[in-house]
Coordinates of C-alpha atoms in Angstrom, one line a residue:
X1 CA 0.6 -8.6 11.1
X2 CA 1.1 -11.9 9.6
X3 CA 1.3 -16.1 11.4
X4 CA 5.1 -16.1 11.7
X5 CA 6.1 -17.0 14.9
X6 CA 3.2 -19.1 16.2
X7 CA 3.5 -17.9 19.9
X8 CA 2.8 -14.3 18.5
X9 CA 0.4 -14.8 15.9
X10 CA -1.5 -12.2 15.0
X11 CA -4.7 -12.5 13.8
X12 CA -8.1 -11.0 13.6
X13 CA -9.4 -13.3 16.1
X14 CA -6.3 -12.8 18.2
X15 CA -6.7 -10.9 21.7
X16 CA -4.7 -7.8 21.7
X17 CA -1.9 -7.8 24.5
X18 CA 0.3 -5.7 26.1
X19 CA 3.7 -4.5 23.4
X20 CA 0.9 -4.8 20.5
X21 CA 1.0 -2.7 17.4
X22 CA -2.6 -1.7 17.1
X23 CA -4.5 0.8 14.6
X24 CA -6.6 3.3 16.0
X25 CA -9.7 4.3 13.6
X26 CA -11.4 7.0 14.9
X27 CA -13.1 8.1 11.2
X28 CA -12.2 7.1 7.6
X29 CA -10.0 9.8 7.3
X30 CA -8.1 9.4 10.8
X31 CA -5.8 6.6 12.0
X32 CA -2.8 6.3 14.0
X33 CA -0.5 3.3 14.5
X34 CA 0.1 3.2 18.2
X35 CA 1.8 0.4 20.7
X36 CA -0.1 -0.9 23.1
X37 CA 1.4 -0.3 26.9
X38 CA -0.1 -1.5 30.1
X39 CA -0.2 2.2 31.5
X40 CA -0.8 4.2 28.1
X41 CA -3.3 6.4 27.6
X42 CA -4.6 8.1 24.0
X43 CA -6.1 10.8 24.2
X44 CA -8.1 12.6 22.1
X45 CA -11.2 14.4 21.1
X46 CA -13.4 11.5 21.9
X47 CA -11.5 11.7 25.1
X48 CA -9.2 9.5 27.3
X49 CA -8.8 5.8 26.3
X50 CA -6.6 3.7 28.9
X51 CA -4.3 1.1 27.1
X52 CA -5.2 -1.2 29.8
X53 CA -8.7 -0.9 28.5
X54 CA -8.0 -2.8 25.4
X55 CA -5.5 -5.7 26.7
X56 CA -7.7 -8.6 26.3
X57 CA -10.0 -7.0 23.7
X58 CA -10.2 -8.7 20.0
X59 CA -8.7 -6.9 17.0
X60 CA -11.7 -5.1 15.3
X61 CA -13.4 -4.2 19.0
X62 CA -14.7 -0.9 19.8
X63 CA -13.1 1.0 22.6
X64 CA -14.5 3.7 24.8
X65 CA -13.4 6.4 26.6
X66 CA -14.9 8.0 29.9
X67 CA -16.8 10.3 28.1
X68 CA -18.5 8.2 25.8
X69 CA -16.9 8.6 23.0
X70 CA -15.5 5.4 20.9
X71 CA -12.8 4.4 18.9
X72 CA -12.3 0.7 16.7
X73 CA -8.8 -1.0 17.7
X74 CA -7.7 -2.8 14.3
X75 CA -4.7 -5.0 13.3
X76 CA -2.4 -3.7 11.3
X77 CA -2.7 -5.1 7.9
X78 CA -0.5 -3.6 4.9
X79 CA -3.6 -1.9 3.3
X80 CA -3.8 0.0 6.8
X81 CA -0.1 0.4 7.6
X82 CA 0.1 2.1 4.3
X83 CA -2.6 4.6 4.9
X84 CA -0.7 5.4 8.7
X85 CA 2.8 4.9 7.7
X86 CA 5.9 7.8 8.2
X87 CA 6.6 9.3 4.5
X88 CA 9.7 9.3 4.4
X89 CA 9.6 9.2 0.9
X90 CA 6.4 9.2 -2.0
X91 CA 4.6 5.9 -1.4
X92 CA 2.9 3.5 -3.6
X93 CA -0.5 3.7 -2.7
X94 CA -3.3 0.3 -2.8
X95 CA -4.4 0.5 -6.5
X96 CA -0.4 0.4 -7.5
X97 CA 0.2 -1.9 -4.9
X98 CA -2.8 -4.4 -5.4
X99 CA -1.5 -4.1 -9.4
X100 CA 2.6 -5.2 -8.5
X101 CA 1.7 -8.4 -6.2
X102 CA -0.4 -10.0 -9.1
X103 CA 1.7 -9.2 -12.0
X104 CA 4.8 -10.2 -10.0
X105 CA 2.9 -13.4 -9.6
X106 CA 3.7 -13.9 -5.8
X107 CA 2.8 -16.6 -4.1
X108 CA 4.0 -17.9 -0.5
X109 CA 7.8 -19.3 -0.8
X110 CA 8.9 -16.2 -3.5
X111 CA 12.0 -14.3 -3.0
X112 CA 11.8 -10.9 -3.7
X113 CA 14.4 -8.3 -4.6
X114 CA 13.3 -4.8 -3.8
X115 CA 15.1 -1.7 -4.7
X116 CA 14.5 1.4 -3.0
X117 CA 12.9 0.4 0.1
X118 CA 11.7 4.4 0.8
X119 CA 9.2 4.2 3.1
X120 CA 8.6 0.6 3.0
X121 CA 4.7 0.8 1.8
X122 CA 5.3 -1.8 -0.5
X123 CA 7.6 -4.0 0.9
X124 CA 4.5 -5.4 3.8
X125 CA 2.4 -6.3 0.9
X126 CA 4.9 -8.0 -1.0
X127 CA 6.5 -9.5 2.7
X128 CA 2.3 -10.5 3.5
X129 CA 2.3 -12.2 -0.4
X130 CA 5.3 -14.1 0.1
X131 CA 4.9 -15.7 3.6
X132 CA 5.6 -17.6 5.4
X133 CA 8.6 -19.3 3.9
X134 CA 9.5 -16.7 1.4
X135 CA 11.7 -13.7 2.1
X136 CA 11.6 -10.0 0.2
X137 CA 15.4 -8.6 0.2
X138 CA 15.1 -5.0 0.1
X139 CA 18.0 -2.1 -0.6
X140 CA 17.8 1.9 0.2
X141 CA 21.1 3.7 -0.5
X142 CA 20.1 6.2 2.2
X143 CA 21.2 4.5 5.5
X144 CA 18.8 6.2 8.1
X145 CA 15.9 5.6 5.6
X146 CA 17.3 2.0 6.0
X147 CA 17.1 2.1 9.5
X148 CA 13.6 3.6 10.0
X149 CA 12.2 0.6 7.5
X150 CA 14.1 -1.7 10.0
X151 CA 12.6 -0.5 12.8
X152 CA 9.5 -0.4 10.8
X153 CA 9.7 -4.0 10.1
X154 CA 10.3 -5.1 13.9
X155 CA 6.8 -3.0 14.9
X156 CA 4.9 -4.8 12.4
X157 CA 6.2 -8.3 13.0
X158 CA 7.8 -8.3 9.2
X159 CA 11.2 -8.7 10.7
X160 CA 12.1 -12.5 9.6
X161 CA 10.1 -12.1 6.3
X162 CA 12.2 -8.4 5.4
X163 CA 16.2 -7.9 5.1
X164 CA 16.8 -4.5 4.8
X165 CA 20.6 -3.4 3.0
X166 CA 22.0 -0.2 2.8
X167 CA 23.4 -0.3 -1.4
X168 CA 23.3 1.7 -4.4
X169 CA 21.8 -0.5 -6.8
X170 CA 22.0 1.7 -9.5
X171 CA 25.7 2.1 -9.2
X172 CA 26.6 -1.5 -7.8
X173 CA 23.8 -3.8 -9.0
X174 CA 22.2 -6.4 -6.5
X175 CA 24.7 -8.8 -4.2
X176 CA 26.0 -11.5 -6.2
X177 CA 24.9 -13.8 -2.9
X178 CA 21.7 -13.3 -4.7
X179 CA 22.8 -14.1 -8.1
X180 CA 19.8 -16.5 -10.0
X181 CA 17.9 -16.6 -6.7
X182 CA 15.0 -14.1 -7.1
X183 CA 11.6 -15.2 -8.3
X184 CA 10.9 -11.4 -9.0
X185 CA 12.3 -7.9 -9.0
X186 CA 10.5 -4.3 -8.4
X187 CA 12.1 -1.4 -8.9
X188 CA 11.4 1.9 -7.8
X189 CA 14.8 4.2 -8.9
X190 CA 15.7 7.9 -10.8
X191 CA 17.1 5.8 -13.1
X192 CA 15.8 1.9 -13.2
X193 CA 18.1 1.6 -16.7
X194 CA 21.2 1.1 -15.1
X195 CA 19.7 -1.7 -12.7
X196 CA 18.3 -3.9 -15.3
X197 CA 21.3 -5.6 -16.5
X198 CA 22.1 -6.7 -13.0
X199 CA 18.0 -7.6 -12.3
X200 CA 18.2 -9.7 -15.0
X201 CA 20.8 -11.8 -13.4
X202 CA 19.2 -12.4 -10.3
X203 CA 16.4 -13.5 -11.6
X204 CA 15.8 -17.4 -11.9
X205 CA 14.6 -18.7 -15.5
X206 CA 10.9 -16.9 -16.0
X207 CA 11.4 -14.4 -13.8
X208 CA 9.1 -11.0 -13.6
X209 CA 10.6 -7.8 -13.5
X210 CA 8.6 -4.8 -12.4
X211 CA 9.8 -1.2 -13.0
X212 CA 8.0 2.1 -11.2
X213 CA 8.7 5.2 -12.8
X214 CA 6.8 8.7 -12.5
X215 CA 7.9 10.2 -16.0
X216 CA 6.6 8.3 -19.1
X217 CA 10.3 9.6 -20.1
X218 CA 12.1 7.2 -17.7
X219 CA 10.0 4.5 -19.2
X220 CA 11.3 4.9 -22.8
X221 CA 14.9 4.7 -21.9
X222 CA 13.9 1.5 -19.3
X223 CA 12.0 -0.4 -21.8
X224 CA 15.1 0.3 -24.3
X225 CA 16.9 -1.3 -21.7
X226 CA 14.7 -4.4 -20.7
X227 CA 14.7 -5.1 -24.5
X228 CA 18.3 -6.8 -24.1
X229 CA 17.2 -9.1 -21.5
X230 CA 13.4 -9.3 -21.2
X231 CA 10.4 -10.1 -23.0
X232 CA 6.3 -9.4 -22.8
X233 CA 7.4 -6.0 -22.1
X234 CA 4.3 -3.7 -20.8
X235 CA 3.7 -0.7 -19.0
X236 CA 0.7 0.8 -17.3
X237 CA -1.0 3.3 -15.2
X238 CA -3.1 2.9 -12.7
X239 CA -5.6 5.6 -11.9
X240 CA -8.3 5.4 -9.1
X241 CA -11.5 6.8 -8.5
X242 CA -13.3 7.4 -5.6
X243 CA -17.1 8.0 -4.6
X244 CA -19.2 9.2 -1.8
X245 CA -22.4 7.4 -1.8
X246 CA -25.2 9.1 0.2
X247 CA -28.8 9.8 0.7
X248 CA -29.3 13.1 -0.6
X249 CA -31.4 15.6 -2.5
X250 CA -30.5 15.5 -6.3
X251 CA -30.6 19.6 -6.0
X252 CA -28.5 20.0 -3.6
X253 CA -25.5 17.5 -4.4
X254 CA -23.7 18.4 -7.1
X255 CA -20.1 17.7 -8.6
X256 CA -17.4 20.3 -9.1
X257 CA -19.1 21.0 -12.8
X258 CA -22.4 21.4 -11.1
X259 CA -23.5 18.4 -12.4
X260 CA -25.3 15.6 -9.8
X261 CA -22.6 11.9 -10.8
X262 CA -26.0 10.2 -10.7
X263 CA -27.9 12.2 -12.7
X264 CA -25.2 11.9 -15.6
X265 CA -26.5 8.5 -16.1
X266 CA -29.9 9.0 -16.5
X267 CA -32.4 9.9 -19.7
X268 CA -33.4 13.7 -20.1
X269 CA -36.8 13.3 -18.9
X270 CA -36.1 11.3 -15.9
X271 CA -33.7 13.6 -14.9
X272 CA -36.0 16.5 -15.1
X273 CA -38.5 14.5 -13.0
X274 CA -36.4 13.6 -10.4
X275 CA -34.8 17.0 -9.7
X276 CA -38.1 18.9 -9.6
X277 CA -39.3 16.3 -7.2
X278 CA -36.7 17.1 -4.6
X279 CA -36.9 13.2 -3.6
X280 CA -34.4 12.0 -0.7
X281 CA -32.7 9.1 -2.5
X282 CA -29.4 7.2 -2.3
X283 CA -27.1 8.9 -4.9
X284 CA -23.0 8.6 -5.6
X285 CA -20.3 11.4 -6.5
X286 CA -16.9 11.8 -6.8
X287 CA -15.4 13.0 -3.9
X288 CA -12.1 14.9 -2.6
X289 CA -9.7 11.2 -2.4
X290 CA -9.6 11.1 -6.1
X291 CA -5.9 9.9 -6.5
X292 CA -4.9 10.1 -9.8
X293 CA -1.6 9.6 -11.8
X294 CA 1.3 8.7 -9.6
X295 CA 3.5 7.1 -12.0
X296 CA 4.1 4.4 -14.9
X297 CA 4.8 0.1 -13.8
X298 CA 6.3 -1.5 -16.5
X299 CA 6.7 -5.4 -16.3
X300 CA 8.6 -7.7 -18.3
X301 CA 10.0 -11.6 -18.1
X302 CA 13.0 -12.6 -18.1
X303 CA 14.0 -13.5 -22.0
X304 CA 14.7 -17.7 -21.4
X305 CA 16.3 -17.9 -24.8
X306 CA 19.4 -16.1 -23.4

């Protein structure tokens, strides 16, 4: 996934070889993550696709299968990992995601402090912001979750950029190995109050501190919290939209309150015209993906006064 270890680089122009972590694309809606092996076969309903077939191939190729059918082999970047990952637990999606690695202000050489790890959705964008000389230190109290994201971590080539600890943070706070050495701090915990105190430590001077929580009720009691220690306190919510653009019949195309998204836009009269027409023409509407409220990020930076 990302130019660590130069004999292993992964990159779009990079040929794909035997032990690879490819993602299979077969439509928008339908990817697997799957490791390449000399004598693997996929097999599906575009047929049978022979590992073998792709060593050799560039990341982005088309592959096809005896029948004629075709699949796209592409690398596996966070914004696809996070779409193919194992849910262990509910994952930040890319609008959330996108939103944490620019307020965090992440740059290569950051340390991170993450806290919980889940399914680790999060931690290959933040790992992917920070490389290749910074590091993202990440804590699940739940040991086998801990070990899944480990194992994780080694498939997608994050495994020098990611250290994974098994640690309550709410009960224990962050190691003190890690005392004033974090750059930033993202949060994701039932109760993110009784972490601040010891984020706020870790932190070096100017530090960001990000808080995800999916009741606007956690929030209050957090930013009560982050008051103490933390200024420019903000939270938002990230909602995202979706759309289908197609060509189409205006009549025939409409949105769940029978109304056609393009049509919205236009003046009366046009409208009228156009639908009794019945003209083919490129139109948009909202579609099934609509993702919307998953939760509340709050930032705030560290108070330098104290």
């Amino acid at each position: 996934m990302l130019p660590i270890d130069p004999t292993k680089k992964l990159s779009f122009n990079r040929r794909i070889a035997d032990g690879d972590l490819v993602i299979v694309y077969e439509r928008y809606d339908t990817m697997k993550p799957i490791k390449v092996s000399e004598k693997g076969v996929l097999q599906n309903r575009f047929g049978m696709f022979k590992h073998s077939d792709w060593i050799g191939k560039q990341f982005g190729s088309k592959a096809f299968s005896s029948k004629g059918g075709f699949i796209y082999l592409l690398a596996p970047t966070p914004e696809l990992w996070t779409l193919v990952l194992s849910h262990r637990t509910q994952i930040l999606y890319i609008a959330d995601i996108s939103f944490v690695v620019m307020y965090l202000e992440l740059v290569p050489g950051c340390v991170v402090l993450e806290s919980g790890t889940g399914s680790g959705s999060l931690t290959t964008s933040l790992a992917r912001a920070v490389a290749p000389t910074g590091h993202v230190h990440t804590f699940d109290f739940h040991e086998q979750r801990a070990a899944s994201a480990r194992e994780d971590f080694e498939r997608t080539g994050l495994s020098s950029l990611v250290t994974v600890g098994v640690r309550d943070i709410q009960g224990e706070g962050f190691p003190d190995q890690l005392l004033g050495q974090a750059d930033s701090v993202f949060l994701d915990l039932p109760q993110p109050w009784l972490a601040i105190p010891s984020a706020a430590k870790m932190l070096q001077q100017d530090g960001v501190l990000c808080s995800f929580s999916p009741c606007i009720e956690q929030v209050q009691k957090s930013c009560e919290a982050l008051k103490l220690y933390f200024t420019d306190i903000r939270t938002f919510e990230v909602l995202l939209q979706t759309y289908e653009v197609r060509e189409g019949n205006f009549g025939s195309w409409q949105d769940s309150d029978g109304a056609s998204s393009f049509l919205k836009g236009c003046k009366k009269r046009q409208r009228n015209n156009l639908e009794a027409s019945g003209t083919q023409t490129v139109i948009a509407r909202r579609n099934g993906e609509t993702r919307g409220h998953t939760g509340y990020l709050t930032f705030a930076r560290l108070n330098c006064s104290m």
